[in-house]
Short mmCIF file of C-alpha atoms in Angstrom, two decimals:
data_model
loop_
_atom_site.label_atom_id
_atom_site.label_comp_id
_atom_site.label_asym_id
_atom_site.label_seq_id
_atom_site.Cartn_x
_atom_site.Cartn_y
_atom_site.Cartn_z
CA MET A 1 -61.34 59.98 6.22
CA LYS A 2 -59.26 62.67 5.25
CA ASN A 3 -60.70 65.89 4.04
CA ARG A 4 -58.79 66.45 0.78
CA PRO A 5 -59.20 68.64 -2.17
CA LEU A 6 -60.54 67.41 -5.46
CA ALA A 7 -57.83 65.46 -7.23
CA GLN A 8 -55.67 65.07 -4.26
CA GLY A 9 -53.92 68.12 -4.03
CA PHE A 10 -55.12 70.84 -6.60
CA THR A 11 -55.42 73.62 -4.33
CA VAL A 12 -52.13 75.47 -3.20
CA VAL A 13 -52.43 77.83 -0.16
CA ILE A 14 -50.02 80.78 0.13
CA ARG A 15 -49.54 82.28 3.48
CA HIS A 16 -48.48 86.10 4.23
CA ALA A 17 -46.40 86.98 7.18
CA ALA A 18 -46.77 90.49 8.73
CA LEU A 19 -43.76 92.46 10.12
CA VAL A 20 -43.62 93.13 13.91
CA ALA A 21 -41.81 96.28 14.16
CA THR A 22 -42.31 97.27 17.79
CA LEU A 23 -38.87 97.40 20.03
CA GLY A 24 -40.64 95.64 22.84
CA LEU A 25 -41.20 92.52 20.66
CA ALA A 26 -37.83 92.44 19.12
CA VAL A 27 -36.79 89.13 20.87
CA GLY A 28 -38.01 86.22 18.46
CA CYS A 29 -39.33 88.30 15.55
CA LEU A 30 -36.26 88.21 13.39
CA PRO A 31 -34.96 84.52 12.93
CA ALA A 32 -32.08 85.89 10.73
CA ALA A 33 -31.02 88.43 13.24
CA GLN A 34 -30.75 85.82 16.03
CA ALA A 35 -27.82 83.99 14.14
CA ALA A 36 -26.26 87.42 13.15
CA THR A 37 -26.27 88.54 16.82
CA LYS A 38 -24.44 85.28 17.88
CA THR A 39 -21.87 86.11 15.30
CA THR A 40 -21.54 89.61 16.65
CA ALA A 41 -21.17 88.39 20.25
CA LYS A 42 -18.43 86.08 19.19
CA ALA A 43 -16.33 88.68 17.18
CA SER A 44 -17.02 91.47 19.98
CA ALA A 45 -13.59 91.05 21.71
CA ASP A 46 -12.16 91.82 18.39
CA LYS A 47 -14.05 94.93 17.75
CA THR A 48 -13.48 96.82 21.25
CA LEU A 49 -12.78 100.33 20.47
CA ASP A 50 -10.67 102.70 22.59
CA ALA A 51 -13.08 105.51 21.73
CA VAL A 52 -16.76 103.92 21.91
CA GLY A 53 -17.98 107.46 20.63
CA GLY A 54 -15.70 107.35 17.58
CA PRO A 55 -17.03 107.37 14.09
CA LEU A 56 -18.50 104.04 12.85
CA PRO A 57 -16.42 102.05 10.40
CA ALA A 58 -18.00 102.02 6.86
CA ASN A 59 -19.42 98.39 7.01
CA ALA A 60 -21.30 99.23 10.42
CA VAL A 61 -24.69 100.67 11.06
CA ALA A 62 -24.63 101.02 14.87
CA ARG A 63 -22.39 100.35 17.56
CA VAL A 64 -23.88 99.22 20.94
CA ASN A 65 -21.56 99.76 23.66
CA ASN A 66 -18.28 98.11 22.16
CA VAL A 67 -20.26 95.88 19.78
CA LEU A 68 -20.74 96.60 15.88
CA ILE A 69 -23.92 95.94 14.12
CA THR A 70 -22.88 95.61 10.45
CA GLN A 71 -24.56 96.29 7.33
CA ASP A 72 -24.57 92.62 6.20
CA GLN A 73 -26.32 91.69 9.41
CA LEU A 74 -28.85 94.49 8.75
CA ASP A 75 -29.41 93.12 5.06
CA GLN A 76 -29.88 89.44 6.21
CA ALA A 77 -32.30 90.50 8.84
CA VAL A 78 -34.55 92.45 6.21
CA ARG A 79 -34.20 89.70 3.80
CA ALA A 80 -35.62 87.37 6.31
CA LEU A 81 -38.75 89.27 6.57
CA ASN A 82 -39.49 88.84 2.94
CA VAL A 83 -41.53 92.09 2.69
CA ALA A 84 -40.86 95.36 0.77
CA ASP A 85 -37.38 96.76 1.73
CA THR A 86 -38.18 100.53 2.55
CA PRO A 87 -36.11 103.07 4.38
CA ALA A 88 -38.85 102.72 7.45
CA LEU A 89 -38.52 99.33 7.49
CA ARG A 90 -34.76 99.25 7.73
CA THR A 91 -34.84 101.82 10.56
CA SER A 92 -37.10 99.69 12.45
CA VAL A 93 -34.99 96.46 11.80
CA LYS A 94 -32.04 98.27 12.82
CA ASN A 95 -33.59 99.48 16.06
CA GLN A 96 -34.84 95.89 16.62
CA LEU A 97 -31.08 94.69 16.07
CA ILE A 98 -29.94 97.28 18.57
CA ALA A 99 -32.46 96.15 21.20
CA ARG A 100 -31.59 92.58 20.72
CA GLU A 101 -27.82 93.22 21.41
CA LEU A 102 -28.62 95.24 24.35
CA PHE A 103 -30.59 92.31 25.76
CA ARG A 104 -27.77 90.04 25.01
CA GLN A 105 -25.28 92.13 26.99
CA ALA A 106 -27.38 92.68 29.93
CA ALA A 107 -28.01 88.69 30.02
CA GLU A 108 -24.34 88.07 29.52
CA LYS A 109 -23.40 90.48 32.15
CA GLN A 110 -25.58 88.62 34.54
CA HIS A 111 -24.10 85.25 33.48
CA TYR A 112 -27.44 83.79 31.94
CA ASP A 113 -25.05 82.23 29.53
CA SER A 114 -24.36 79.53 32.03
CA ARG A 115 -27.90 78.88 33.26
CA PRO A 116 -29.06 75.22 32.63
CA GLN A 117 -31.94 76.17 30.25
CA VAL A 118 -29.62 78.19 28.11
CA THR A 119 -27.17 75.57 27.85
CA ALA A 120 -29.44 73.03 26.98
CA ALA A 121 -31.05 75.23 24.27
CA VAL A 122 -27.53 75.86 22.86
CA GLU A 123 -27.18 72.16 22.49
CA GLN A 124 -30.61 71.63 20.99
CA ALA A 125 -29.87 74.22 18.47
CA LYS A 126 -26.33 72.66 17.80
CA THR A 127 -28.04 69.12 17.36
CA ALA A 128 -30.89 70.65 14.90
CA ALA A 129 -28.12 72.51 12.86
CA MET A 130 -25.99 69.23 12.70
CA THR A 131 -28.91 67.07 11.71
CA ALA A 132 -29.94 69.49 9.15
CA ALA A 133 -26.47 69.59 7.51
CA TYR A 134 -26.30 66.01 7.56
CA LEU A 135 -29.55 65.48 6.00
CA ARG A 136 -28.95 67.97 3.16
CA ASP A 137 -25.76 65.85 2.40
CA GLU A 138 -27.17 62.40 2.73
CA VAL A 139 -30.76 62.40 1.50
CA LYS A 140 -30.78 62.35 -2.38
CA PRO A 141 -34.29 62.45 -3.58
CA ALA A 142 -34.75 61.02 -7.24
CA PRO A 143 -35.54 64.06 -9.65
CA VAL A 144 -38.88 64.60 -10.74
CA THR A 145 -39.23 64.81 -14.67
CA ASP A 146 -41.78 66.41 -16.77
CA ALA A 147 -42.86 63.03 -17.54
CA ASP A 148 -43.52 62.06 -13.92
CA VAL A 149 -45.66 65.17 -13.51
CA LYS A 150 -47.79 64.51 -16.71
CA ALA A 151 -48.25 60.80 -15.65
CA LYS A 152 -49.45 61.96 -12.21
CA TYR A 153 -51.92 64.32 -13.87
CA ASP A 154 -53.18 61.74 -16.09
CA ALA A 155 -53.56 59.18 -13.32
CA ILE A 156 -55.70 61.59 -11.21
CA VAL A 157 -57.75 62.38 -13.97
CA ALA A 158 -58.41 58.66 -14.76
CA THR A 159 -59.86 58.44 -11.41
CA LEU A 160 -62.53 61.05 -11.73
CA GLY A 161 -66.16 60.43 -12.85
CA GLU A 162 -68.45 62.38 -14.90
CA SER A 163 -69.96 64.20 -11.79
CA GLU A 164 -68.39 65.78 -8.68
CA TYR A 165 -70.05 66.45 -5.42
CA LYS A 166 -69.71 69.09 -2.84
CA PRO A 167 -70.63 67.27 0.35
CA SER A 168 -71.29 67.89 4.03
CA ALA A 169 -70.96 65.07 6.48
CA ILE A 170 -71.76 64.38 10.24
CA ALA A 171 -70.00 61.45 11.97
CA VAL A 172 -70.95 60.17 15.51
CA LYS A 173 -69.68 57.43 17.66
CA ASP A 174 -73.07 55.38 18.24
CA ALA A 175 -75.81 54.63 16.38
CA ASP A 176 -78.44 56.18 19.16
CA THR A 177 -76.71 59.72 18.33
CA ALA A 178 -76.78 59.11 14.53
CA GLN A 179 -80.65 58.35 14.80
CA THR A 180 -80.97 61.47 17.00
CA VAL A 181 -79.35 63.61 14.39
CA LEU A 182 -81.59 62.12 11.76
CA THR A 183 -84.73 62.59 13.77
CA GLN A 184 -83.47 66.60 14.01
CA LEU A 185 -82.79 66.53 10.52
CA LYS A 186 -86.37 65.38 9.61
CA LYS A 187 -87.78 68.03 11.80
CA GLY A 188 -85.89 70.81 9.85
CA THR A 189 -83.07 71.43 12.10
CA ASP A 190 -80.18 72.91 10.09
CA PHE A 191 -77.60 70.42 9.19
CA ALA A 192 -74.59 72.88 9.66
CA GLN A 193 -75.72 73.38 13.32
CA LEU A 194 -75.88 69.63 14.09
CA ALA A 195 -72.59 69.13 12.52
CA LYS A 196 -71.10 71.63 14.95
CA GLN A 197 -72.92 70.02 17.77
CA TYR A 198 -72.40 66.37 17.27
CA SER A 199 -69.86 65.78 14.52
CA GLN A 200 -66.45 64.36 14.73
CA ALA A 201 -65.76 64.36 11.19
CA PRO A 202 -63.29 66.68 9.17
CA GLY A 203 -65.02 70.02 8.74
CA ALA A 204 -67.34 69.91 11.72
CA ALA A 205 -66.44 73.48 12.66
CA GLN A 206 -67.45 74.36 9.38
CA GLY A 207 -70.78 73.06 9.43
CA GLY A 208 -69.48 69.45 8.27
CA ALA A 209 -68.48 70.93 4.81
CA LEU A 210 -66.22 68.85 2.83
CA ASN A 211 -64.19 69.49 -0.26
CA TRP A 212 -65.44 68.77 -3.97
CA ILE A 213 -64.78 65.03 -4.78
CA SER A 214 -65.44 62.93 -7.90
CA PHE A 215 -65.61 59.29 -8.14
CA LYS A 216 -65.62 57.11 -11.37
CA THR A 217 -68.76 54.97 -11.40
CA PRO A 218 -69.56 52.45 -10.68
CA ILE A 219 -67.48 52.55 -7.60
CA GLN A 220 -64.41 50.30 -7.48
CA ALA A 221 -62.39 49.51 -4.58
CA GLY A 222 -59.09 51.33 -4.45
CA ASN A 223 -60.46 54.14 -6.79
CA THR A 224 -62.38 56.43 -4.21
CA GLN A 225 -60.20 59.09 -3.52
CA ASN A 226 -59.18 57.86 -0.35
CA TRP A 227 -62.93 57.71 0.90
CA PRO A 228 -64.18 54.48 2.29
CA GLN A 229 -66.05 52.76 -0.37
CA PRO A 230 -69.27 52.34 1.33
CA LEU A 231 -69.10 56.15 1.82
CA ALA A 232 -68.38 56.85 -1.58
CA GLU A 233 -71.29 54.32 -2.84
CA ALA A 234 -73.66 56.31 -0.55
CA LEU A 235 -72.82 59.65 -1.78
CA VAL A 236 -73.13 59.13 -5.50
CA LYS A 237 -76.65 57.76 -4.90
CA LEU A 238 -77.62 60.97 -3.44
CA PRO A 239 -79.24 63.73 -5.40
CA GLN A 240 -78.37 67.53 -5.02
CA GLY A 241 -79.85 68.46 -1.58
CA GLY A 242 -80.21 64.80 -0.66
CA VAL A 243 -79.56 63.60 2.85
CA SER A 244 -78.66 59.84 3.83
CA SER A 245 -81.94 58.16 4.94
CA THR A 246 -79.80 55.85 7.30
CA PRO A 247 -76.39 56.31 8.87
CA VAL A 248 -73.31 54.57 6.91
CA GLN A 249 -71.25 52.77 9.48
CA ILE A 250 -67.30 52.98 8.97
CA GLY A 251 -65.56 51.00 11.78
CA ASP A 252 -66.88 52.61 15.03
CA ALA A 253 -68.28 55.84 13.53
CA TYR A 254 -71.45 56.47 11.95
CA TRP A 255 -71.87 58.89 9.13
CA ILE A 256 -74.59 61.03 7.58
CA LEU A 257 -74.17 62.71 4.28
CA ARG A 258 -75.52 65.61 2.61
CA VAL A 259 -74.85 66.62 -1.21
CA ASP A 260 -74.93 70.38 -1.15
CA GLU A 261 -74.11 70.78 -4.74
CA LYS A 262 -73.42 68.52 -7.72
CA ARG A 263 -71.94 69.34 -11.07
CA PRO A 264 -70.17 67.88 -14.07
CA THR A 265 -66.73 67.39 -13.07
CA GLN A 266 -64.28 70.33 -13.70
CA ILE A 267 -60.92 69.22 -14.55
CA PRO A 268 -58.01 71.79 -14.34
CA GLN A 269 -55.92 72.12 -17.46
CA TYR A 270 -52.50 70.51 -17.00
CA ASP A 271 -50.62 73.87 -17.51
CA THR A 272 -52.45 75.43 -14.33
CA ILE A 273 -51.73 72.44 -12.16
CA LYS A 274 -48.43 71.08 -13.02
CA ASP A 275 -46.35 73.20 -10.59
CA ALA A 276 -48.43 72.13 -7.76
CA LEU A 277 -48.21 68.43 -9.11
CA ARG A 278 -44.39 68.62 -9.33
CA LYS A 279 -44.12 69.97 -5.68
CA GLN A 280 -46.35 67.31 -4.47
CA LEU A 281 -44.12 64.79 -6.29
CA GLU A 282 -41.06 66.26 -5.06
CA GLN A 283 -42.22 65.93 -1.52
CA VAL A 284 -43.10 62.31 -1.92
CA ALA A 285 -39.45 61.64 -3.24
CA LEU A 286 -38.04 63.58 -0.41
CA GLU A 287 -39.94 61.48 2.08
CA LYS A 288 -38.92 58.26 0.37
CA ALA A 289 -35.46 59.35 0.14
CA THR A 290 -35.37 60.13 3.85
CA ALA A 291 -37.02 56.72 4.84
CA GLN A 292 -34.36 55.01 3.00
CA VAL A 293 -31.52 56.91 4.79
CA VAL A 294 -33.39 55.83 8.10
CA VAL A 295 -33.36 52.24 6.89
CA ASP A 296 -29.81 52.13 5.92
CA LEU A 297 -28.76 53.55 9.60
CA MET A 298 -31.01 50.95 11.24
CA LYS A 299 -29.16 48.31 9.69
CA ASN A 300 -26.05 48.92 11.61
CA ALA A 301 -27.71 50.35 14.77
CA LYS A 302 -28.63 48.60 18.01
CA ILE A 303 -31.96 49.96 19.05
CA GLN A 304 -33.99 48.80 22.25
CA GLN A 305 -37.66 49.91 22.49
CA GLN A 306 -40.50 49.31 25.36
#
């Protein structure tokens, strides 16, 4: 069973990336700078200066031996970090680019470019870039319209019942362990503690806590928000604070449920959720279009498998 948020995706998570500005950690911390440095290396033969200590060209921010680091490379590296652009940040990024170029030159001088692991990595990078370019040209997902988004919203709302539940769950592999858990619960042992100790269900590390869920009752097959039907039926019969009196067997697992909270179903307004739903539908369309490209390629391919 998958631990999904209420209405299959109403929650959007935004991640924040922090800047690492230490020169010793320069390698690998600027993805855009890596590509920029390769360009610099390729053009270095054309940028050799008779007087290394002479004035910098107008488009350069630094010279490392005979190789220029350009303003455009610095701008690309700063944009890649996606943080506030400040003079201090630019100084730090420039120092990282200088360090990266020093590393590159030292490695090239010692012929690291011909080492097997390096040539293999170059080939892998080439393959990845080539494949990505091909997919951008060949995968044509169907556009997602406003009507598609509204229909998705209406379909989700139609699956929701009058009440929604905040459950916790413990799932174990055998009936004996399930009975041990139930016995401990009856003695007053904390549900979250037992979940962390015994459970193999989603949310075990969080004491068995699952996301809010709602079902239209009576429970109907195929309308259980991806929960197994017996679990959904067991959950809606429990009062708030109630715990399963007997385990519910699903396949080889035995489930014990608790209703932590119960409340009238809270349905987000369409305008507050439409962007998240659109992204969800666009992802589905992308996956469908990609699968179709695979199918088309397989029609003319000879594939052998063990």
